[in-house]
PDB file of C-alpha atoms in Angstrom:
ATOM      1  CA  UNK F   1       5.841 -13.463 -49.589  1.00  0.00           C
ATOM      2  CA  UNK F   2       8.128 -13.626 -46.212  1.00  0.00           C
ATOM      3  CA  UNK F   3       7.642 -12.768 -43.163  1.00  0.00           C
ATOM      4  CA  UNK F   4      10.259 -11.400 -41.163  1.00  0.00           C
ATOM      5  CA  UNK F   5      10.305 -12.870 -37.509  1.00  0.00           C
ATOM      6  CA  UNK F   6       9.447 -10.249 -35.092  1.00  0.00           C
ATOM      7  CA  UNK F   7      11.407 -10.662 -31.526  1.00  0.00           C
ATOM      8  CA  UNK F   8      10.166 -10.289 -28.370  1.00  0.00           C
ATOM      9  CA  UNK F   9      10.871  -8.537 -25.455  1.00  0.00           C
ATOM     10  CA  UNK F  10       9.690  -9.986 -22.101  1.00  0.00           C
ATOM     11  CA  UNK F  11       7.609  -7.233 -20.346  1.00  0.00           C
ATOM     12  CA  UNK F  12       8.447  -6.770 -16.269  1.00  0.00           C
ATOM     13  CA  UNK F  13       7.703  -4.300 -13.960  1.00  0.00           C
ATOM     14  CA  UNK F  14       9.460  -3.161 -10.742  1.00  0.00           C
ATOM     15  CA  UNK F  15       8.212  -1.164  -8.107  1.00  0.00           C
ATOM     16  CA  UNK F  16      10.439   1.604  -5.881  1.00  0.00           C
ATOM     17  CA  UNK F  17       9.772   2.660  -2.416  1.00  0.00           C
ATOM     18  CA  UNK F  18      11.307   5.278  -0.769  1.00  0.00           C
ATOM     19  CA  UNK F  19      11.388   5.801   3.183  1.00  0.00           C
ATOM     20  CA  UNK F  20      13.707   9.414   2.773  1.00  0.00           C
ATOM     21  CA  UNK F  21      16.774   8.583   1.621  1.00  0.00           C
ATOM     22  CA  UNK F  22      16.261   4.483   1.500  1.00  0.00           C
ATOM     23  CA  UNK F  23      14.814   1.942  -1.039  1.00  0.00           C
ATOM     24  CA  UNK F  24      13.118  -0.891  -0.031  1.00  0.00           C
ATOM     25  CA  UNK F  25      15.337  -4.083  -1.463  1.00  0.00           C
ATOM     26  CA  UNK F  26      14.094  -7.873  -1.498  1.00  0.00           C
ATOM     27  CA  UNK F  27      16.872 -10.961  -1.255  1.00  0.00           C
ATOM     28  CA  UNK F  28      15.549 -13.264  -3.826  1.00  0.00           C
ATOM     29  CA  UNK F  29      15.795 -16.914  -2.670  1.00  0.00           C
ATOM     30  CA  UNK F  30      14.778 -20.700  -3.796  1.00  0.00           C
ATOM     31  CA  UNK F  31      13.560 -18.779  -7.444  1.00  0.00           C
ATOM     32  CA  UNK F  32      16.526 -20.206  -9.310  1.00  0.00           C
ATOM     33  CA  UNK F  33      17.211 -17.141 -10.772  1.00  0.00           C
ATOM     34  CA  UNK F  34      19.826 -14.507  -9.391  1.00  0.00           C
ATOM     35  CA  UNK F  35      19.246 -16.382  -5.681  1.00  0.00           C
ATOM     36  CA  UNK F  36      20.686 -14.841  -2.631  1.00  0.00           C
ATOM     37  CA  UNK F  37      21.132 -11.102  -4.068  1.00  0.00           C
ATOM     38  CA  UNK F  38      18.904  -8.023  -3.961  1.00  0.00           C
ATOM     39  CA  UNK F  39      16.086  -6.836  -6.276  1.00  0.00           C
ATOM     40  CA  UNK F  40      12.824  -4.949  -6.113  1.00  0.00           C
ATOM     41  CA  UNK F  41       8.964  -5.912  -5.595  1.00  0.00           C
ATOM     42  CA  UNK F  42       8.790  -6.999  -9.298  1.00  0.00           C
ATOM     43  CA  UNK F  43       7.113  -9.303 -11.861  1.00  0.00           C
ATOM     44  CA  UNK F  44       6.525 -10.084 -15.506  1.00  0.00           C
ATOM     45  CA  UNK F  45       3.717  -8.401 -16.917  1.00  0.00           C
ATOM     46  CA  UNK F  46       0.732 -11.124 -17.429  1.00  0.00           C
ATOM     47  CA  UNK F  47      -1.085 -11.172 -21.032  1.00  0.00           C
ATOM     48  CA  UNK F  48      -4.205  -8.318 -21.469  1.00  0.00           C
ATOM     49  CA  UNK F  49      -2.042  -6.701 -18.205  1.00  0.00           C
ATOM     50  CA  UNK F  50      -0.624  -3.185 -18.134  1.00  0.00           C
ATOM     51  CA  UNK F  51       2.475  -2.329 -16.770  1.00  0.00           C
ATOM     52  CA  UNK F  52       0.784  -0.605 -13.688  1.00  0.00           C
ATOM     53  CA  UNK F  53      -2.015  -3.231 -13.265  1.00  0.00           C
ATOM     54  CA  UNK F  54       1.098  -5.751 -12.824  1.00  0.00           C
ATOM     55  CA  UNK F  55       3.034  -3.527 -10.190  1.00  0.00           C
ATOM     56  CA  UNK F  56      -0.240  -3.342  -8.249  1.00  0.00           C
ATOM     57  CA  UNK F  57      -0.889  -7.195  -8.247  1.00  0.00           C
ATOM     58  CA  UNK F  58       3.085  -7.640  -7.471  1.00  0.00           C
ATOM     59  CA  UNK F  59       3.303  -5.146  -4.379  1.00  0.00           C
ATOM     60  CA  UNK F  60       0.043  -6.582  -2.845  1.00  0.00           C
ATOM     61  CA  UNK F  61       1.283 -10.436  -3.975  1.00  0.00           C
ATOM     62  CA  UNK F  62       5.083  -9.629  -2.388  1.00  0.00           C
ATOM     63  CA  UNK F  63       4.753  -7.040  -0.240  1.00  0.00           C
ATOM     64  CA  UNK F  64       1.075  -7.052   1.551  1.00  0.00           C
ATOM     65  CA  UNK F  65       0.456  -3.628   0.162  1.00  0.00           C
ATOM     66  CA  UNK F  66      -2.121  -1.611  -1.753  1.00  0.00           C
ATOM     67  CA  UNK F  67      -1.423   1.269  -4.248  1.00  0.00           C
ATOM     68  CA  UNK F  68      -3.804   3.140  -6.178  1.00  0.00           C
ATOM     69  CA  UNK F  69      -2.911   3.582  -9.621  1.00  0.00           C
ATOM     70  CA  UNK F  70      -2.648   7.248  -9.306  1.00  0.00           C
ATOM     71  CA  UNK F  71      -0.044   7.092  -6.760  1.00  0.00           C
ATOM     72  CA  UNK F  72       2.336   5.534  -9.371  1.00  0.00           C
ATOM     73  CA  UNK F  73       4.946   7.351 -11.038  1.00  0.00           C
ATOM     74  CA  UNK F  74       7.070   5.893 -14.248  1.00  0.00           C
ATOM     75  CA  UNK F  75      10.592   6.797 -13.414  1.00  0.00           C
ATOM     76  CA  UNK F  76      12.725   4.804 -15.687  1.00  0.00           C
ATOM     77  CA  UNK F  77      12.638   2.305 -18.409  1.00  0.00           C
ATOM     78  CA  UNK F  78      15.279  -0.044 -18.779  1.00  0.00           C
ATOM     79  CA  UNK F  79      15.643  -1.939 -22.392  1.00  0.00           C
ATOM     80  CA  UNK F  80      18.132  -4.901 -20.830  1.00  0.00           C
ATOM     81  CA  UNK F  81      19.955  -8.098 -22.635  1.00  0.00           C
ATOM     82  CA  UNK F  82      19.012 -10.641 -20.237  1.00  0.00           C
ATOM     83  CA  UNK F  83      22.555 -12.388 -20.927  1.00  0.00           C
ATOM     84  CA  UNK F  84      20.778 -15.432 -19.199  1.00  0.00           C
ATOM     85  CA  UNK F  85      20.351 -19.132 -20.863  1.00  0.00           C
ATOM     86  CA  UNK F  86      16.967 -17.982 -22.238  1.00  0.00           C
ATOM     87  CA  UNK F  87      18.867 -15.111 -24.027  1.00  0.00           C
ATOM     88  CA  UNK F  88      15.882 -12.775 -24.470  1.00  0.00           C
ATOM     89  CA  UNK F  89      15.561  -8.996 -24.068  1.00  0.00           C
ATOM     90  CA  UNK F  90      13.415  -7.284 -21.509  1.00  0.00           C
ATOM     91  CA  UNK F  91      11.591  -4.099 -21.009  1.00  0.00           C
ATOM     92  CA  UNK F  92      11.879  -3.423 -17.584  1.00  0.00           C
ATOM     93  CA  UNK F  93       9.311  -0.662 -16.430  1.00  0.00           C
ATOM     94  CA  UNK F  94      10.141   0.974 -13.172  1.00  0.00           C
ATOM     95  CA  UNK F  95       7.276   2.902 -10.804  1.00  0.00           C
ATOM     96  CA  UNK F  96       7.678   4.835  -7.625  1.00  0.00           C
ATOM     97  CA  UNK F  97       4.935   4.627  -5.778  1.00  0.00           C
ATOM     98  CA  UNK F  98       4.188   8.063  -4.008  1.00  0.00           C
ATOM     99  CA  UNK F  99       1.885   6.270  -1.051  1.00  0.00           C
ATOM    100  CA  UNK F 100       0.204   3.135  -0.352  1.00  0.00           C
ATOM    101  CA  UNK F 101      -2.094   1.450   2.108  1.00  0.00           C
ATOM    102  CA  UNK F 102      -1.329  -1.664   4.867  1.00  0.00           C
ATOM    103  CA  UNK F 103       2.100  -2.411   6.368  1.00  0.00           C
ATOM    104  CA  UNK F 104       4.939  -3.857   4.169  1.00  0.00           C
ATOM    105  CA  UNK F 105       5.305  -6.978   4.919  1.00  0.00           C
ATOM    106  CA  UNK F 106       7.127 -10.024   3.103  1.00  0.00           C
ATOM    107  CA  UNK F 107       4.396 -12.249   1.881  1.00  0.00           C
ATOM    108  CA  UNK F 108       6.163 -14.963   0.075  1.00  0.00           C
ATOM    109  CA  UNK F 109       9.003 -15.978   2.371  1.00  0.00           C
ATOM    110  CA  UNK F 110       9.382 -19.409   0.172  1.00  0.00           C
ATOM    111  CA  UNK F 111      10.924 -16.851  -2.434  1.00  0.00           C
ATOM    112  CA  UNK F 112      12.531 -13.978  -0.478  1.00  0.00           C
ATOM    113  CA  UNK F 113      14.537 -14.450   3.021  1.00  0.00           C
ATOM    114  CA  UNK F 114      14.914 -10.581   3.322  1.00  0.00           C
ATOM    115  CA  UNK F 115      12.666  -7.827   2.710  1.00  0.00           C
ATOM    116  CA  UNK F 116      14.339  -4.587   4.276  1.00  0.00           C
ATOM    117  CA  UNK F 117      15.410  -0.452   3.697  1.00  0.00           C
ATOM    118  CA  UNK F 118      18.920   0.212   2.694  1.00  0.00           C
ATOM    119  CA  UNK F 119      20.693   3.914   2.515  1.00  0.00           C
ATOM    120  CA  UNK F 120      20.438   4.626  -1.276  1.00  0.00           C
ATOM    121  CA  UNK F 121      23.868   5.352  -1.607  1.00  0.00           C
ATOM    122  CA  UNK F 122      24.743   2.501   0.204  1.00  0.00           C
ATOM    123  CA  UNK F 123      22.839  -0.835  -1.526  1.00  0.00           C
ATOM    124  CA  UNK F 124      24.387  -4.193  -0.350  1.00  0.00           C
ATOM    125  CA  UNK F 125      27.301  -5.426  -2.451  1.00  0.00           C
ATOM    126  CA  UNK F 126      24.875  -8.575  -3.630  1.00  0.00           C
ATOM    127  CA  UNK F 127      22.303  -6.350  -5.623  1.00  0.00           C
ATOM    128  CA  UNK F 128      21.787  -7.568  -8.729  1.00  0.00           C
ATOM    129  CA  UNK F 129      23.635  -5.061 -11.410  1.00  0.00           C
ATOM    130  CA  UNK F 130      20.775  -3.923 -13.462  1.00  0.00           C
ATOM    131  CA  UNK F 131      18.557  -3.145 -10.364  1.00  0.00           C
ATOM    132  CA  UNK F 132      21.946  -0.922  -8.899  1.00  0.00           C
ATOM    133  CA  UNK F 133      22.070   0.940 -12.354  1.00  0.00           C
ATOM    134  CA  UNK F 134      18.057   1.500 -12.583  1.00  0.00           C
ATOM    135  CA  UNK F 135      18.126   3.092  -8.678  1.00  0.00           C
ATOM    136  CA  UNK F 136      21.151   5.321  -9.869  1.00  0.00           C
ATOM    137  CA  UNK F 137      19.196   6.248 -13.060  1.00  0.00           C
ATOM    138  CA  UNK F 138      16.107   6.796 -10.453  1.00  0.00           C
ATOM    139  CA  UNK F 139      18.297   9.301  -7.936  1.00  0.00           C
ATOM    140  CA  UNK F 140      19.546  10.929 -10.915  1.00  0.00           C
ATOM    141  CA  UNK F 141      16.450  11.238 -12.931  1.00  0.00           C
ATOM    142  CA  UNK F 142      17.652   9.667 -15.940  1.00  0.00           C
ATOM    143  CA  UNK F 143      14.406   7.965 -17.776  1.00  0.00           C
ATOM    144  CA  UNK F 144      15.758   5.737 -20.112  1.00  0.00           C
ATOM    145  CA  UNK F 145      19.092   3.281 -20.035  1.00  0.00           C
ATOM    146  CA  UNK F 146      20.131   0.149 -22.016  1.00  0.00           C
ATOM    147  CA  UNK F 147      21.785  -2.423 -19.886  1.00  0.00           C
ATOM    148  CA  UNK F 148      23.569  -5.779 -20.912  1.00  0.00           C
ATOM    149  CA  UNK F 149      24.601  -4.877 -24.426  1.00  0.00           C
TER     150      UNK F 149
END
């Protein structure tokens, strides 16, 4: 009897706030991965964690901030090739959240030198791709994309 090896997909979530017509951007820095450009509040989902439970723990960890779960929204889901050296795929879960308590604020400076609002149709030129692609998807209400294949 054989058994087929299953992959697996690395789980992440990324939150999106909106202030009108900006997004709230991070500059990733000293992480050793994609250092120097622009992503979201985001993390890897932990074991026996749920997509929103790690947004939650993420936005209060980066950001300062709390958010009920029922202030989340699923906009889009992103199935990416992470075309890095650990060559794995990703399901990349993105929430808006629709309120939140305590002042945004960046809480891990050792790991992000910017934490700011940018005109949504205007993102800095150093945004990482896939997080450029999953805002237009966002704006445009498109749910679902495949990225890196």
């Amino acid at each position: 009897f054989f058994m087929k090896k299953r992959h697996k997909n690395v789980p992440a979530s990324y939150l999106t706030l909106f202030d009108g017509d900006k997004v709230l951007l991070l500059r990733r820095f000293n992480t050793g991965y994609e250092d120097g450009n622009y992503s979201m509040i985001a993390g890897h989902v932990d074991p026996g964690e749920t997509f929103a439970e790690c947004i939650i723990r993420e936005a209060k960890e980066e950001a300062g901030i709390k958010i009920d779960k029922d202030d989340l929204e699923m906009v889009h889901i992103m199935h990416r090739d992470s075309q890095t050296s650990e060559n794995n795929e990703r399901i990349d879960v993105f929430f808006v959240a629709k309120s939140w308590k305590e002042e945004i604020k960046n809480m891990e400076t050792h790991k992000c030198d910017d934490l700011a609002w940018f005109a949504i149709d205007n993102l800095p030129d150093n945004t990482i791709a896939y997080i450029k692609t999953a805002i237009d998807n966002i704006k445009n209400k498109i749910y679902y994309s495949e990225f890196g294949w």
